[in-house]
PDB file of C-alpha atoms in Angstrom:
ATOM      1  CA  UNK A   1      11.866 -15.076   4.352  1.00 79.00           C
ATOM      2  CA  UNK A   2      12.762 -12.855   1.616  1.00 83.00           C
ATOM      3  CA  UNK A   3      16.226 -11.418   0.828  1.00 84.00           C
ATOM      4  CA  UNK A   4      17.902  -8.995  -1.775  1.00 84.00           C
ATOM      5  CA  UNK A   5      20.734 -10.066  -3.604  1.00 86.00           C
ATOM      6  CA  UNK A   6      23.089  -7.559  -1.095  1.00 87.00           C
ATOM      7  CA  UNK A   7      21.497  -9.940   2.128  1.00 85.00           C
ATOM      8  CA  UNK A   8      22.602 -13.070  -0.320  1.00 84.00           C
ATOM      9  CA  UNK A   9      25.502 -12.827  -0.956  1.00 86.00           C
ATOM     10  CA  UNK A  10      26.395 -11.500   2.666  1.00 87.00           C
ATOM     11  CA  UNK A  11      24.865 -14.471   3.826  1.00 86.00           C
ATOM     12  CA  UNK A  12      26.798 -17.295   1.338  1.00 84.00           C
ATOM     13  CA  UNK A  13      29.656 -15.166   0.264  1.00 86.00           C
ATOM     14  CA  UNK A  14      29.942 -15.417  -3.312  1.00 85.00           C
ATOM     15  CA  UNK A  15      27.428 -15.285  -6.334  1.00 85.00           C
ATOM     16  CA  UNK A  16      28.884 -18.739  -6.886  1.00 88.00           C
ATOM     17  CA  UNK A  17      27.616 -20.263  -3.668  1.00 87.00           C
ATOM     18  CA  UNK A  18      24.732 -18.455  -4.251  1.00 85.00           C
ATOM     19  CA  UNK A  19      23.885 -20.235  -7.481  1.00 87.00           C
ATOM     20  CA  UNK A  20      25.174 -23.456  -5.334  1.00 86.00           C
ATOM     21  CA  UNK A  21      22.258 -22.970  -3.056  1.00 84.00           C
ATOM     22  CA  UNK A  22      19.660 -22.388  -5.414  1.00 85.00           C
ATOM     23  CA  UNK A  23      20.738 -25.496  -7.291  1.00 88.00           C
ATOM     24  CA  UNK A  24      20.664 -27.416  -3.944  1.00 87.00           C
ATOM     25  CA  UNK A  25      17.125 -26.210  -3.409  1.00 84.00           C
ATOM     26  CA  UNK A  26      18.307 -24.362  -0.392  1.00 85.00           C
ATOM     27  CA  UNK A  27      17.199 -20.757  -1.861  1.00 87.00           C
ATOM     28  CA  UNK A  28      14.913 -19.422  -4.487  1.00 88.00           C
ATOM     29  CA  UNK A  29      14.968 -16.694  -6.836  1.00 86.00           C
ATOM     30  CA  UNK A  30      11.901 -15.501  -7.009  1.00 85.00           C
ATOM     31  CA  UNK A  31      12.688 -12.160  -9.606  1.00 84.00           C
ATOM     32  CA  UNK A  32      15.825 -10.420 -10.205  1.00 85.00           C
ATOM     33  CA  UNK A  33      16.814  -9.524  -7.185  1.00 83.00           C
ATOM     34  CA  UNK A  34      14.487 -11.102  -5.128  1.00 87.00           C
ATOM     35  CA  UNK A  35      15.322 -14.514  -3.277  1.00 88.00           C
ATOM     36  CA  UNK A  36      13.483 -15.972  -0.847  1.00 86.00           C
ATOM     37  CA  UNK A  37      14.017 -18.955   2.195  1.00 83.00           C
ATOM     38  CA  UNK A  38      10.550 -20.370   1.210  1.00 86.00           C
ATOM     39  CA  UNK A  39       9.434 -22.048  -2.596  1.00 85.00           C
ATOM     40  CA  UNK A  40       6.296 -20.139  -2.663  1.00 86.00           C
ATOM     41  CA  UNK A  41       5.991 -16.325  -1.425  1.00 85.00           C
ATOM     42  CA  UNK A  42       3.149 -13.832  -2.484  1.00 86.00           C
ATOM     43  CA  UNK A  43       3.370 -11.226  -4.560  1.00 87.00           C
ATOM     44  CA  UNK A  44       2.683  -8.957  -1.884  1.00 88.00           C
ATOM     45  CA  UNK A  45       5.760 -10.075   0.151  1.00 88.00           C
ATOM     46  CA  UNK A  46       7.740  -9.337  -3.135  1.00 88.00           C
ATOM     47  CA  UNK A  47       6.487  -5.882  -3.622  1.00 89.00           C
ATOM     48  CA  UNK A  48       7.197  -4.532  -0.164  1.00 88.00           C
ATOM     49  CA  UNK A  49      10.352  -6.301  -0.092  1.00 87.00           C
ATOM     50  CA  UNK A  50      11.341  -4.942  -3.535  1.00 87.00           C
ATOM     51  CA  UNK A  51       9.889  -1.336  -2.622  1.00 88.00           C
ATOM     52  CA  UNK A  52      10.227  -0.729   1.084  1.00 87.00           C
ATOM     53  CA  UNK A  53       9.658   3.220   0.907  1.00 89.00           C
ATOM     54  CA  UNK A  54       6.329   2.716  -0.800  1.00 91.00           C
ATOM     55  CA  UNK A  55       2.855   3.112   0.999  1.00 93.00           C
ATOM     56  CA  UNK A  56      -0.298   1.140  -0.037  1.00 94.00           C
ATOM     57  CA  UNK A  57      -2.640   3.779  -0.815  1.00 91.00           C
ATOM     58  CA  UNK A  58      -6.059   3.677  -2.842  1.00 89.00           C
ATOM     59  CA  UNK A  59      -8.102   0.622  -3.662  1.00 91.00           C
ATOM     60  CA  UNK A  60      -4.835  -1.674  -2.500  1.00 92.00           C
ATOM     61  CA  UNK A  61      -5.306   0.076   1.491  1.00 91.00           C
ATOM     62  CA  UNK A  62      -9.558   0.050   0.933  1.00 92.00           C
ATOM     63  CA  UNK A  63      -9.178  -3.586   0.214  1.00 93.00           C
ATOM     64  CA  UNK A  64      -5.751  -4.205   2.853  1.00 92.00           C
ATOM     65  CA  UNK A  65      -8.339  -2.327   5.168  1.00 91.00           C
ATOM     66  CA  UNK A  66     -11.130  -4.810   4.800  1.00 89.00           C
ATOM     67  CA  UNK A  67     -13.354  -2.118   3.376  1.00 90.00           C
ATOM     68  CA  UNK A  68     -14.163  -3.509   0.229  1.00 90.00           C
ATOM     69  CA  UNK A  69     -13.881  -7.573  -1.127  1.00 89.00           C
ATOM     70  CA  UNK A  70     -13.038  -6.328  -4.825  1.00 89.00           C
ATOM     71  CA  UNK A  71      -9.476  -7.664  -5.105  1.00 90.00           C
ATOM     72  CA  UNK A  72      -7.664  -4.716  -6.839  1.00 91.00           C
ATOM     73  CA  UNK A  73      -5.995  -5.119 -10.364  1.00 91.00           C
ATOM     74  CA  UNK A  74      -3.014  -3.746  -9.786  1.00 92.00           C
ATOM     75  CA  UNK A  75      -0.698  -2.600  -6.206  1.00 93.00           C
ATOM     76  CA  UNK A  76      -1.483   1.083  -5.780  1.00 93.00           C
ATOM     77  CA  UNK A  77       1.614   2.053  -3.797  1.00 93.00           C
ATOM     78  CA  UNK A  78       2.309   5.890  -3.265  1.00 92.00           C
ATOM     79  CA  UNK A  79       5.933   7.986  -3.082  1.00 92.00           C
ATOM     80  CA  UNK A  80       7.804  10.522  -2.721  1.00 91.00           C
ATOM     81  CA  UNK A  81       7.616  13.119  -5.621  1.00 91.00           C
ATOM     82  CA  UNK A  82      11.585  12.442  -6.051  1.00 89.00           C
ATOM     83  CA  UNK A  83      11.865   8.877  -5.708  1.00 87.00           C
ATOM     84  CA  UNK A  84      12.720   6.725  -8.954  1.00 88.00           C
ATOM     85  CA  UNK A  85       9.991   5.157 -10.903  1.00 91.00           C
ATOM     86  CA  UNK A  86       9.152   1.925  -9.854  1.00 87.00           C
ATOM     87  CA  UNK A  87       8.411  -0.124 -13.564  1.00 89.00           C
ATOM     88  CA  UNK A  88       6.717  -3.184 -12.401  1.00 86.00           C
ATOM     89  CA  UNK A  89       3.756  -3.926 -14.201  1.00 91.00           C
ATOM     90  CA  UNK A  90       1.854  -5.235 -11.065  1.00 90.00           C
ATOM     91  CA  UNK A  91       2.035  -1.538  -9.685  1.00 91.00           C
ATOM     92  CA  UNK A  92       0.448   1.775 -10.211  1.00 93.00           C
ATOM     93  CA  UNK A  93       2.512   3.995  -8.484  1.00 91.00           C
ATOM     94  CA  UNK A  94       1.215   7.867  -7.508  1.00 91.00           C
ATOM     95  CA  UNK A  95       4.118  10.623  -6.468  1.00 93.00           C
ATOM     96  CA  UNK A  96       2.919  12.524  -3.393  1.00 90.00           C
ATOM     97  CA  UNK A  97       4.705  15.636  -1.897  1.00 90.00           C
ATOM     98  CA  UNK A  98       6.615  15.715   0.923  1.00 88.00           C
ATOM     99  CA  UNK A  99       4.015  17.092   2.812  1.00 88.00           C
ATOM    100  CA  UNK A 100       1.137  14.782   2.489  1.00 89.00           C
ATOM    101  CA  UNK A 101       3.115  11.270   1.325  1.00 90.00           C
ATOM    102  CA  UNK A 102       4.141  11.074   5.434  1.00 87.00           C
ATOM    103  CA  UNK A 103       0.949  11.670   7.482  1.00 90.00           C
ATOM    104  CA  UNK A 104      -1.195   8.559   8.289  1.00 87.00           C
ATOM    105  CA  UNK A 105       1.487   5.902   7.468  1.00 91.00           C
ATOM    106  CA  UNK A 106       0.758   2.616   9.330  1.00 92.00           C
ATOM    107  CA  UNK A 107       2.021  -0.723   9.905  1.00 92.00           C
ATOM    108  CA  UNK A 108      -0.458  -3.751   9.313  1.00 91.00           C
ATOM    109  CA  UNK A 109      -0.640  -7.677   8.798  1.00 91.00           C
ATOM    110  CA  UNK A 110      -2.546  -9.024   6.145  1.00 89.00           C
ATOM    111  CA  UNK A 111      -2.161 -12.493   5.289  1.00 86.00           C
ATOM    112  CA  UNK A 112       0.989 -12.765   7.785  1.00 86.00           C
ATOM    113  CA  UNK A 113       2.664 -10.493   5.847  1.00 86.00           C
ATOM    114  CA  UNK A 114       3.397  -6.789   7.250  1.00 89.00           C
ATOM    115  CA  UNK A 115       3.064  -3.728   4.851  1.00 91.00           C
ATOM    116  CA  UNK A 116       2.681  -0.077   5.305  1.00 92.00           C
ATOM    117  CA  UNK A 117      -0.766   1.605   4.213  1.00 93.00           C
ATOM    118  CA  UNK A 118      -2.318   4.640   5.536  1.00 92.00           C
ATOM    119  CA  UNK A 119      -4.252   4.649   8.132  1.00 90.00           C
ATOM    120  CA  UNK A 120      -8.440   4.291   8.113  1.00 90.00           C
ATOM    121  CA  UNK A 121      -8.247   8.114   9.292  1.00 90.00           C
ATOM    122  CA  UNK A 122      -5.934   9.132   6.061  1.00 90.00           C
ATOM    123  CA  UNK A 123      -7.794   6.566   3.330  1.00 92.00           C
ATOM    124  CA  UNK A 124     -11.070   8.360   4.908  1.00 90.00           C
ATOM    125  CA  UNK A 125      -9.993  11.640   3.491  1.00 90.00           C
ATOM    126  CA  UNK A 126      -8.751   9.804  -0.268  1.00 90.00           C
ATOM    127  CA  UNK A 127     -11.636   8.354  -0.766  1.00 90.00           C
ATOM    128  CA  UNK A 128     -13.512  12.093  -0.096  1.00 89.00           C
ATOM    129  CA  UNK A 129     -10.724  13.722  -2.769  1.00 87.00           C
ATOM    130  CA  UNK A 130     -11.304  11.392  -5.534  1.00 88.00           C
ATOM    131  CA  UNK A 131     -15.068  10.091  -4.762  1.00 87.00           C
ATOM    132  CA  UNK A 132     -15.947  11.260  -8.490  1.00 88.00           C
ATOM    133  CA  UNK A 133     -13.098   9.565  -9.913  1.00 91.00           C
ATOM    134  CA  UNK A 134     -13.979   6.210  -8.015  1.00 90.00           C
ATOM    135  CA  UNK A 135     -17.506   4.031  -9.704  1.00 91.00           C
ATOM    136  CA  UNK A 136     -20.294   4.991  -7.723  1.00 91.00           C
ATOM    137  CA  UNK A 137     -21.132   1.214  -6.285  1.00 91.00           C
ATOM    138  CA  UNK A 138     -17.562   0.462  -5.211  1.00 91.00           C
ATOM    139  CA  UNK A 139     -17.576   4.220  -3.505  1.00 91.00           C
ATOM    140  CA  UNK A 140     -21.289   3.625  -1.877  1.00 92.00           C
ATOM    141  CA  UNK A 141     -19.441  -0.283  -0.338  1.00 92.00           C
ATOM    142  CA  UNK A 142     -16.677   1.523   1.368  1.00 91.00           C
ATOM    143  CA  UNK A 143     -18.611   4.593   2.599  1.00 90.00           C
ATOM    144  CA  UNK A 144     -21.243   1.845   4.150  1.00 91.00           C
ATOM    145  CA  UNK A 145     -18.077   0.116   5.812  1.00 91.00           C
ATOM    146  CA  UNK A 146     -16.780   3.519   7.074  1.00 89.00           C
ATOM    147  CA  UNK A 147     -20.380   4.177   8.891  1.00 89.00           C
ATOM    148  CA  UNK A 148     -20.061   0.640  10.505  1.00 91.00           C
ATOM    149  CA  UNK A 149     -16.572   1.391  12.314  1.00 88.00           C
ATOM    150  CA  UNK A 150     -17.198   4.958  12.286  1.00 85.00           C
ATOM    151  CA  UNK A 151     -16.850   4.935  16.214  1.00 86.00           C
ATOM    152  CA  UNK A 152     -13.575   3.342  16.274  1.00 87.00           C
ATOM    153  CA  UNK A 153     -12.131   6.668  14.172  1.00 86.00           C
ATOM    154  CA  UNK A 154     -10.681   9.469  15.586  1.00 85.00           C
ATOM    155  CA  UNK A 155     -12.128  12.408  13.647  1.00 86.00           C
ATOM    156  CA  UNK A 156     -10.175  14.286  14.939  1.00 87.00           C
ATOM    157  CA  UNK A 157      -7.430  13.721  13.500  1.00 89.00           C
ATOM    158  CA  UNK A 158      -9.416  12.757  10.309  1.00 86.00           C
ATOM    159  CA  UNK A 159      -9.649  16.820  10.133  1.00 87.00           C
ATOM    160  CA  UNK A 160      -5.803  17.161  10.305  1.00 88.00           C
ATOM    161  CA  UNK A 161      -5.869  15.241   7.595  1.00 89.00           C
ATOM    162  CA  UNK A 162      -8.271  17.351   5.431  1.00 88.00           C
ATOM    163  CA  UNK A 163      -6.973  20.524   6.137  1.00 88.00           C
ATOM    164  CA  UNK A 164      -3.480  19.537   4.777  1.00 88.00           C
ATOM    165  CA  UNK A 165      -5.167  19.701   1.077  1.00 85.00           C
ATOM    166  CA  UNK A 166      -6.690  22.891   0.220  1.00 86.00           C
ATOM    167  CA  UNK A 167     -10.201  22.142  -0.246  1.00 85.00           C
ATOM    168  CA  UNK A 168     -10.301  20.743   3.147  1.00 82.00           C
ATOM    169  CA  UNK A 169     -13.590  22.259   4.359  1.00 85.00           C
ATOM    170  CA  UNK A 170     -15.129  20.419   1.659  1.00 88.00           C
ATOM    171  CA  UNK A 171     -13.492  17.182   2.130  1.00 84.00           C
ATOM    172  CA  UNK A 172     -14.642  17.269   5.962  1.00 86.00           C
ATOM    173  CA  UNK A 173     -18.295  18.011   4.710  1.00 86.00           C
ATOM    174  CA  UNK A 174     -18.587  15.529   2.620  1.00 84.00           C
ATOM    175  CA  UNK A 175     -17.058  13.080   5.520  1.00 83.00           C
ATOM    176  CA  UNK A 176     -19.931  14.714   7.714  1.00 85.00           C
ATOM    177  CA  UNK A 177     -22.831  13.825   5.339  1.00 81.00           C
ATOM    178  CA  UNK A 178     -21.267  10.328   4.127  1.00 79.00           C
ATOM    179  CA  UNK A 179     -20.256   8.849   7.174  1.00 76.00           C
ATOM    180  CA  UNK A 180     -21.397  10.518  10.319  1.00 76.00           C
TER     181      UNK A 180
END
């Protein structure tokens, strides 16, 4: 279980007692302000506990949704525009307007960790939005996986997400050509 410094102080009473628990091996310091009751904790758990309002997007979301087997080099997170900058070298952050940040956020379980990511439908729209910035073979791999699961997706929701953007008709046109 991941705990913040505040959680540890509430649980153990003081900084001195917390340091004593660390010395005894009952709790482990993973990073500044991040503690764990287990010795081994994944970076994914640490990232989710440090940035609970952030949402996985881009290459991270495609990977966690099993649309690609390419492990991303960074954790790609989306936050609201007014949120503070994440100064973690493992994270690539994108700032989104409030009206496009919220739609499509869902929670999934990946390696026994509950993570916030965008839904498959929202990620299809994101794929179409940024298709010119993605390597062609990576794009094709993801599109092929979307074709395999097309019957499980709600394309009414995809259309709603697409029309949140000013080039919504072009996005839907691309989805119809590539996926349907």
